[in-house]
Coordinates of C-alpha atoms and ligand atoms in Angstrom, one line a residue:
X1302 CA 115.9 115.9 128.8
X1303 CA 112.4 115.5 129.5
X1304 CA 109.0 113.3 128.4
X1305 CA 107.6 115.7 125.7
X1306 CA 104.3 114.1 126.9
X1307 CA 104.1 114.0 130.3
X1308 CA 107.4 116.3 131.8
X1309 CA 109.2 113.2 133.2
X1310 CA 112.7 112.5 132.8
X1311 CA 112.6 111.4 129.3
X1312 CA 114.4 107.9 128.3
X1313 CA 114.8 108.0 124.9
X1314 CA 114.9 110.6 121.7
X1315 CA 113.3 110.2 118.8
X1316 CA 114.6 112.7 116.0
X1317 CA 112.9 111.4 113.2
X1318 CA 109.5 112.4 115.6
X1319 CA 111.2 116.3 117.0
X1320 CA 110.3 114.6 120.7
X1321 CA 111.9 113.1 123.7
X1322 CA 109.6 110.5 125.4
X1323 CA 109.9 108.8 129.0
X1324 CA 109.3 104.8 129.7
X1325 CA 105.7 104.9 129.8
X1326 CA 105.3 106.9 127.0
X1327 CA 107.3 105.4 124.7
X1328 CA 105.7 102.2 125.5
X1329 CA 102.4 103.6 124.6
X1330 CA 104.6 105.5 121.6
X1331 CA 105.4 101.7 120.2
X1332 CA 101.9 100.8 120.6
X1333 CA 100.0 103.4 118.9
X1334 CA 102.5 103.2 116.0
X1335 CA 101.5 100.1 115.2
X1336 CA 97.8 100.1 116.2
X1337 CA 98.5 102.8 113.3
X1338 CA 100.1 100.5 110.4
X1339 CA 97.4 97.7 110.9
X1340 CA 94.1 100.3 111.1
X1341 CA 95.9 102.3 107.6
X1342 CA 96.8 99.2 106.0
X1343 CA 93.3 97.1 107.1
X1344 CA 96.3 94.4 108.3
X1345 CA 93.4 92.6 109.9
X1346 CA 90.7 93.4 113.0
X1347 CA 90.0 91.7 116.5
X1348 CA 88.2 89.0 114.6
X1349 CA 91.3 87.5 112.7
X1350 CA 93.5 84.8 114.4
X1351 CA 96.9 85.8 113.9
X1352 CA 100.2 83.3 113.7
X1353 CA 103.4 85.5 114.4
X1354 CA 106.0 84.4 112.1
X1355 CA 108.4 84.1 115.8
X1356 CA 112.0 83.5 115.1
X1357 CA 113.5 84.4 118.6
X1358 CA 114.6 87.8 117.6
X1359 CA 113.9 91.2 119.1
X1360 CA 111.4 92.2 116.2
X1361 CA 109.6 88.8 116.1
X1362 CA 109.3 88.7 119.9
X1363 CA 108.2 92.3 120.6
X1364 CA 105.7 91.7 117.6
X1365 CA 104.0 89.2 119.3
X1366 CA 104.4 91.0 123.0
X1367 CA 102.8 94.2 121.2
X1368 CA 99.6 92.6 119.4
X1369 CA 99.2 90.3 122.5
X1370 CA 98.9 93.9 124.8
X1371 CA 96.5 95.3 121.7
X1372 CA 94.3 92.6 122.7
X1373 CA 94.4 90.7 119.7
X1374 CA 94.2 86.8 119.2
X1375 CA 97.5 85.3 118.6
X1376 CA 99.9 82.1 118.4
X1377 CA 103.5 81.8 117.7
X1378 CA 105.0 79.6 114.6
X1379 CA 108.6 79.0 114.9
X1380 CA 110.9 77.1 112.3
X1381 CA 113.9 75.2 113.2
X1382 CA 116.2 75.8 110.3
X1383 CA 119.0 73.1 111.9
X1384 CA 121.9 76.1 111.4
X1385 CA 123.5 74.1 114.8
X1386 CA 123.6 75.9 118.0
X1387 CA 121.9 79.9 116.3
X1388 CA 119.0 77.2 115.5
X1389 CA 118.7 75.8 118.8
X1390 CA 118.7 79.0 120.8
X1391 CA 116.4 80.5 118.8
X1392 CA 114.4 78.2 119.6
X1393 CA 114.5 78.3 123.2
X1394 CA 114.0 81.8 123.3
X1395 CA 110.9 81.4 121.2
X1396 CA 110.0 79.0 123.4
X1397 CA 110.6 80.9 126.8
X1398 CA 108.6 83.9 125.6
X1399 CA 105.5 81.7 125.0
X1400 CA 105.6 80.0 128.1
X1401 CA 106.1 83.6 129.8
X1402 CA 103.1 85.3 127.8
X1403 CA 101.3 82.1 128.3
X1404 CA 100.3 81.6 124.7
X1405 CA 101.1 79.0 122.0
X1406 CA 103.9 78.1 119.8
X1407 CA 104.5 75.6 116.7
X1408 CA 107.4 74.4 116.3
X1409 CA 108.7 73.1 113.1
X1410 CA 111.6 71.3 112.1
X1411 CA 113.5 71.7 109.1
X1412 CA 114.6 68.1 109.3
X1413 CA 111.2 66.6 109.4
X1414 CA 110.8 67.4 105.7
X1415 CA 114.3 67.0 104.1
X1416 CA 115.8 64.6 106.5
X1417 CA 118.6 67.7 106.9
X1418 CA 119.1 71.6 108.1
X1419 CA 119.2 74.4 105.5
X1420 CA 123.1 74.8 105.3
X1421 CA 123.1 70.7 104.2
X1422 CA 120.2 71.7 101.8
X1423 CA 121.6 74.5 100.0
X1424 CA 125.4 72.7 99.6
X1425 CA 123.2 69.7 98.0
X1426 CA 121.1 71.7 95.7
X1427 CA 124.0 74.3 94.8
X1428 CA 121.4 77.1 95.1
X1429 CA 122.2 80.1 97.7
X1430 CA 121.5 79.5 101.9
X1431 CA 119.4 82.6 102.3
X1432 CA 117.4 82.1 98.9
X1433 CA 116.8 78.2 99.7
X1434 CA 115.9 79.3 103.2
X1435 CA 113.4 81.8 102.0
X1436 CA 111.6 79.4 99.9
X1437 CA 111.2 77.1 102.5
X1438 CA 110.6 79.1 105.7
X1439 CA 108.0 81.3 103.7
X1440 CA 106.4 77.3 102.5
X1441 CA 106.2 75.8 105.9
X1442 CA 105.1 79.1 107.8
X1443 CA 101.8 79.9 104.9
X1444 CA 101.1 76.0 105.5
X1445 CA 101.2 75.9 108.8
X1446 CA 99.3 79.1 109.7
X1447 CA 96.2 77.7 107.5
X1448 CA 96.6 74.1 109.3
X1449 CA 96.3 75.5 112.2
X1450 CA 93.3 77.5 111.5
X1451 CA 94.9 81.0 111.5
X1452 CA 93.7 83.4 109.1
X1453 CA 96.2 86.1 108.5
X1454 CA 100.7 85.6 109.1
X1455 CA 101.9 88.8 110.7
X1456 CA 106.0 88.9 110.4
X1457 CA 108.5 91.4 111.9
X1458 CA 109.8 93.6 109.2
X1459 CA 110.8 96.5 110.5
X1460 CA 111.0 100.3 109.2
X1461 CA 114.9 99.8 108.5
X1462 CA 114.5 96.2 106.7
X1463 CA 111.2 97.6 104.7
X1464 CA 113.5 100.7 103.6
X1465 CA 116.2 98.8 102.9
X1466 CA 115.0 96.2 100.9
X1467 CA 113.2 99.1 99.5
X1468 CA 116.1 100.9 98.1
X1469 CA 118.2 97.9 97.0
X1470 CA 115.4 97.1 94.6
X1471 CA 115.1 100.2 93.3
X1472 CA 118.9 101.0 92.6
X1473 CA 118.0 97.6 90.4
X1474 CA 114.9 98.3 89.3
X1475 CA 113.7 95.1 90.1
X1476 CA 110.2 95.6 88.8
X1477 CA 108.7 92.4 89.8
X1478 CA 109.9 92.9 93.6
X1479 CA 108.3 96.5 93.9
X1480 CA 104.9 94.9 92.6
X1481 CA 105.0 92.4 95.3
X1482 CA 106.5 95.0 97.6
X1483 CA 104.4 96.0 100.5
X1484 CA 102.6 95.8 104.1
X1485 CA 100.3 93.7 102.8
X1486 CA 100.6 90.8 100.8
X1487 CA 96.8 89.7 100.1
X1488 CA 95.8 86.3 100.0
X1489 CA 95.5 85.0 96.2
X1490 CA 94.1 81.1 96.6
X1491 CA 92.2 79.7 99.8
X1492 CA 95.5 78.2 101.1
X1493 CA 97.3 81.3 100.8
X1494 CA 97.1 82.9 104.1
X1495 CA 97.3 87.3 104.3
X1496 CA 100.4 88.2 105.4
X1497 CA 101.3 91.4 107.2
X1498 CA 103.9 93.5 108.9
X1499 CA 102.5 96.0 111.9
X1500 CA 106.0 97.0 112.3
X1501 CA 106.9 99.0 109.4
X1502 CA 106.2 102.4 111.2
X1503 CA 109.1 101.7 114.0
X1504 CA 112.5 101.5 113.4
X1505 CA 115.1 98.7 114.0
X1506 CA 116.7 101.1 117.6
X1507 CA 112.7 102.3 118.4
X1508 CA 112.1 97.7 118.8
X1509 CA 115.5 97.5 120.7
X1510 CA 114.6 100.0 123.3
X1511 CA 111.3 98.9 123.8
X1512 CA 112.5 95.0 123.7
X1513 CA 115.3 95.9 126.4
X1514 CA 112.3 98.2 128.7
X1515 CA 110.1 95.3 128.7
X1516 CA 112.6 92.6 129.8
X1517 CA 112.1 90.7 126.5
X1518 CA 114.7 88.1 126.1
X1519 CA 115.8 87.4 122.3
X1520 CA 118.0 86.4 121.1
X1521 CA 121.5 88.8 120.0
X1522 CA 123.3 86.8 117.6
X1523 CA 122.6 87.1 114.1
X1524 CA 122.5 83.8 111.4
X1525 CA 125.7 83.0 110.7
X1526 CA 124.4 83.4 107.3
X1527 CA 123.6 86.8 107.4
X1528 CA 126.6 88.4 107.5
X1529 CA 127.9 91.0 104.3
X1530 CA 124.4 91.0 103.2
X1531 CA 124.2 94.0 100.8
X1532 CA 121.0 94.6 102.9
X1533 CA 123.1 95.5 105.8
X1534 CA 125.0 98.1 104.1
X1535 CA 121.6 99.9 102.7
X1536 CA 120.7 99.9 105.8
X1537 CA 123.9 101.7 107.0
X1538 CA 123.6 104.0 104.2
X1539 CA 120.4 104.9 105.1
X1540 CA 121.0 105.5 108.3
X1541 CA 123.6 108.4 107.3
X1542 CA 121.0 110.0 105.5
X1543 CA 118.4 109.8 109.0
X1544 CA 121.5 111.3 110.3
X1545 CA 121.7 114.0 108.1
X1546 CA 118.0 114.5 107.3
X1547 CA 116.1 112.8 110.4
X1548 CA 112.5 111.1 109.6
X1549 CA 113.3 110.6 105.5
X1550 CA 113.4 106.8 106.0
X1551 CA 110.1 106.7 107.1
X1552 CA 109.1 109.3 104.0
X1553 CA 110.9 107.5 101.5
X1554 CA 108.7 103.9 102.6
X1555 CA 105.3 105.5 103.4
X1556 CA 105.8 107.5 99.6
X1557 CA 106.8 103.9 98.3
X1558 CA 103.5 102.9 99.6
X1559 CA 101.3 105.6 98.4
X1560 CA 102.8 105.1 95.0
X1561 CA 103.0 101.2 94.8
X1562 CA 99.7 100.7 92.2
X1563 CA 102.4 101.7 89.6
X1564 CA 104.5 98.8 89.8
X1565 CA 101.7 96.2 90.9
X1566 CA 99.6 97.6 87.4
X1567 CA 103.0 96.2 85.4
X1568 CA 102.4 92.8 86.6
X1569 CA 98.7 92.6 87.0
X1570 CA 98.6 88.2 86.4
X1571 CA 101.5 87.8 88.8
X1572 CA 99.9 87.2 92.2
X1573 CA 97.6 84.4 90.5
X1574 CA 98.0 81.0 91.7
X1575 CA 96.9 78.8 88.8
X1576 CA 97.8 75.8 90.4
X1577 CA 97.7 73.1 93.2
X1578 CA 100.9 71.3 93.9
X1579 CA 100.3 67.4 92.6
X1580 CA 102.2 66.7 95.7
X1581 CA 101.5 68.5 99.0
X1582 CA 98.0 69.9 97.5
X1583 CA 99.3 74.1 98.4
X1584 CA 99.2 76.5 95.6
X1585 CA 101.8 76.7 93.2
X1586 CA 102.5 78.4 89.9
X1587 CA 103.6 74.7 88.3
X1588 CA 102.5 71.9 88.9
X1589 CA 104.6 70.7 91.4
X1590 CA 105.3 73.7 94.0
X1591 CA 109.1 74.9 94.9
X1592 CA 109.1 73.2 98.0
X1593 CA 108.5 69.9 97.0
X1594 CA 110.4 70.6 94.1
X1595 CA 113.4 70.9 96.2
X1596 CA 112.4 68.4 98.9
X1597 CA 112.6 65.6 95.7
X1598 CA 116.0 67.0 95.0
X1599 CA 117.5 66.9 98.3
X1600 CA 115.5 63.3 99.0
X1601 CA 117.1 61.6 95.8
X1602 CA 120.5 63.1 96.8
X1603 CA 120.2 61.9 100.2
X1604 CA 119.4 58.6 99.6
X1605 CA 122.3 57.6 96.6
X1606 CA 124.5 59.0 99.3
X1607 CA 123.0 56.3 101.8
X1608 CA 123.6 53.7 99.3
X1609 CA 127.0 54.6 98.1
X1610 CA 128.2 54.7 101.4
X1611 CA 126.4 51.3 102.6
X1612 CA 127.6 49.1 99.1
Ligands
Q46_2405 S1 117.5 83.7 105.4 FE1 119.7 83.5 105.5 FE2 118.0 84.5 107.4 FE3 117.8 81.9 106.7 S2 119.9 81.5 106.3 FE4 119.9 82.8 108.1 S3 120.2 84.8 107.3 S4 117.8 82.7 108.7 S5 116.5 86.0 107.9
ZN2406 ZN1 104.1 71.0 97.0

């Protein structure tokens, strides 16, 4: 097999595409791709400051190698969720990666705010780990990236999590999630930073190979919470149909795209943020935002446990 490009001996084949590419030019494959999404998207230009959303995965970490090698300004923001030792190594592969591209990384802790890790959080306010995790991870990385004078969030969704998500909501019809849906999500208030995702052109394998040719070390296990997702099996179904019918994933999201107005015209008052929290001062649809909505929660909860145990 060889390089489609170039004639060398080709490392890697890329059905979806009809071509077989060697190292190099894969590399420079990856990069075009998504020099691609963020020029036919208008994700943001060399004069933005961009925080990637970094959790210590392949797609966060090869985001941030990739825009770095694009020559574009960036910083890492990394969350400790406190899920025990997946937290902790996540971290320090965040953490690793920064020091070896010389660049910088935030690091938050969960436990800062609620005195306690997600899984502790979402057993005290009955509500589901991933959901409760979402509200807070997507809270503390918007506030952080303005803090820290960033002006657009760029996040590692990939072709396979895009299509996936994609299809799950439409075998729903969850109307409300297509209107939000897309590669861009603009910024609605001041303190709502843009947020982004240059990777929707590549797939979950096309990262992988390029993470394992660059010597990018992420890292393998997944959250402990993530497992039987109904994501995962979307995505497994739509891999049979790539199988069957290569480059239709990448069809089916770029014709979601094109076609997106339609559900964004159904909701057109829903991106407005009529409100700042009373508390932390970030936008909110109420008057006290979800966050500190929850943070109250988990505080009072916290606290009558203290004394119980203590009289
Ligand atoms: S939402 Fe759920 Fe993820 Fe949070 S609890 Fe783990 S699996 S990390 S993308
Ligand atoms: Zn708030």
């Amino acid at each position: 097999m060889k390089c489609k490009i170039c004639g060398r001996p080709a490392v890697i084949k890329l059905p979806a595409h009809n071509i077989a590419l060697c190292e190099k030019c894969f590399e420079e494959f990856v990069l075009r791709r998504v020099k691609n999404a963020i020029k036919t998207y208008k994700m943001f230009t060399k004069d933005d400051k961009v925080a990637v959303a970094v959790s210590g995965g392949k797609d966060s970490l090869a985001l941030w190698d990739i825009l770095t090698r694009l020559g574009y300004e960036t910083g890492g923001i990394h969350i400790h969720l406190g899920i025990g030792k997946y937290s902790d190594e996540s971290l320090q592969k965040a953490e690793n990666f920064a020091k070896k591209i010389n660049s910088e990384l935030t690091v938050i802790y969960v436990r800062d705010f609620f005195g306690t890790g997600i899984p502790e959080i979402a057993k005290i306010t009955k509500r589901k780990t991933c959901s409760v995790c979402g509200t807070i991870k997507r809270y503390l990385m918007n506030r952080f990236a303005y803090e820290k004078g960033y002006t657009v969030l760029a996040t590692g969704h990939n072709l396979d999590d895009e299509a996936s998500t994609l299809l799950g909501n439409l075998l729903y019809w969850k109307d409300l999630y297509l209107a939000r849906k897309g590669p861009v999500l603009p910024s609605t208030h001041p303190k709502l930073i843009r947020k982004v995702k240059p990777l929707v052109f590549l797939t979950e394998r096309e990262i992988a190979a390029y993470t394992i040719l660059r010597g990018i070390d992420y890292i393998y296990e997944e959250c402990p919470h993530a497992a039987g997702a109904t994501s995962i099996f979307h995505k497994h179904v739509l891999n049979e149909i790539e199988n069957y019918s290569p480059g239709t994933k990448l069809h089916f999201l770029k014709g979601f795209y094109e076609r997106k107005n339609i559900f964004a015209r159904l909701y057109p008052e829903e991106t407005k943020m009529q409100h700042e929290c009373k508390e932390c001062g970030y936008p909110s649809s109420g008057e006290i935002c979800g966050f500190c909505k929850l943070r109250r929660r988990v505080k009072e909860k916290l606290e009558n446990g203290r004394e119980t145990t203590t009289a």
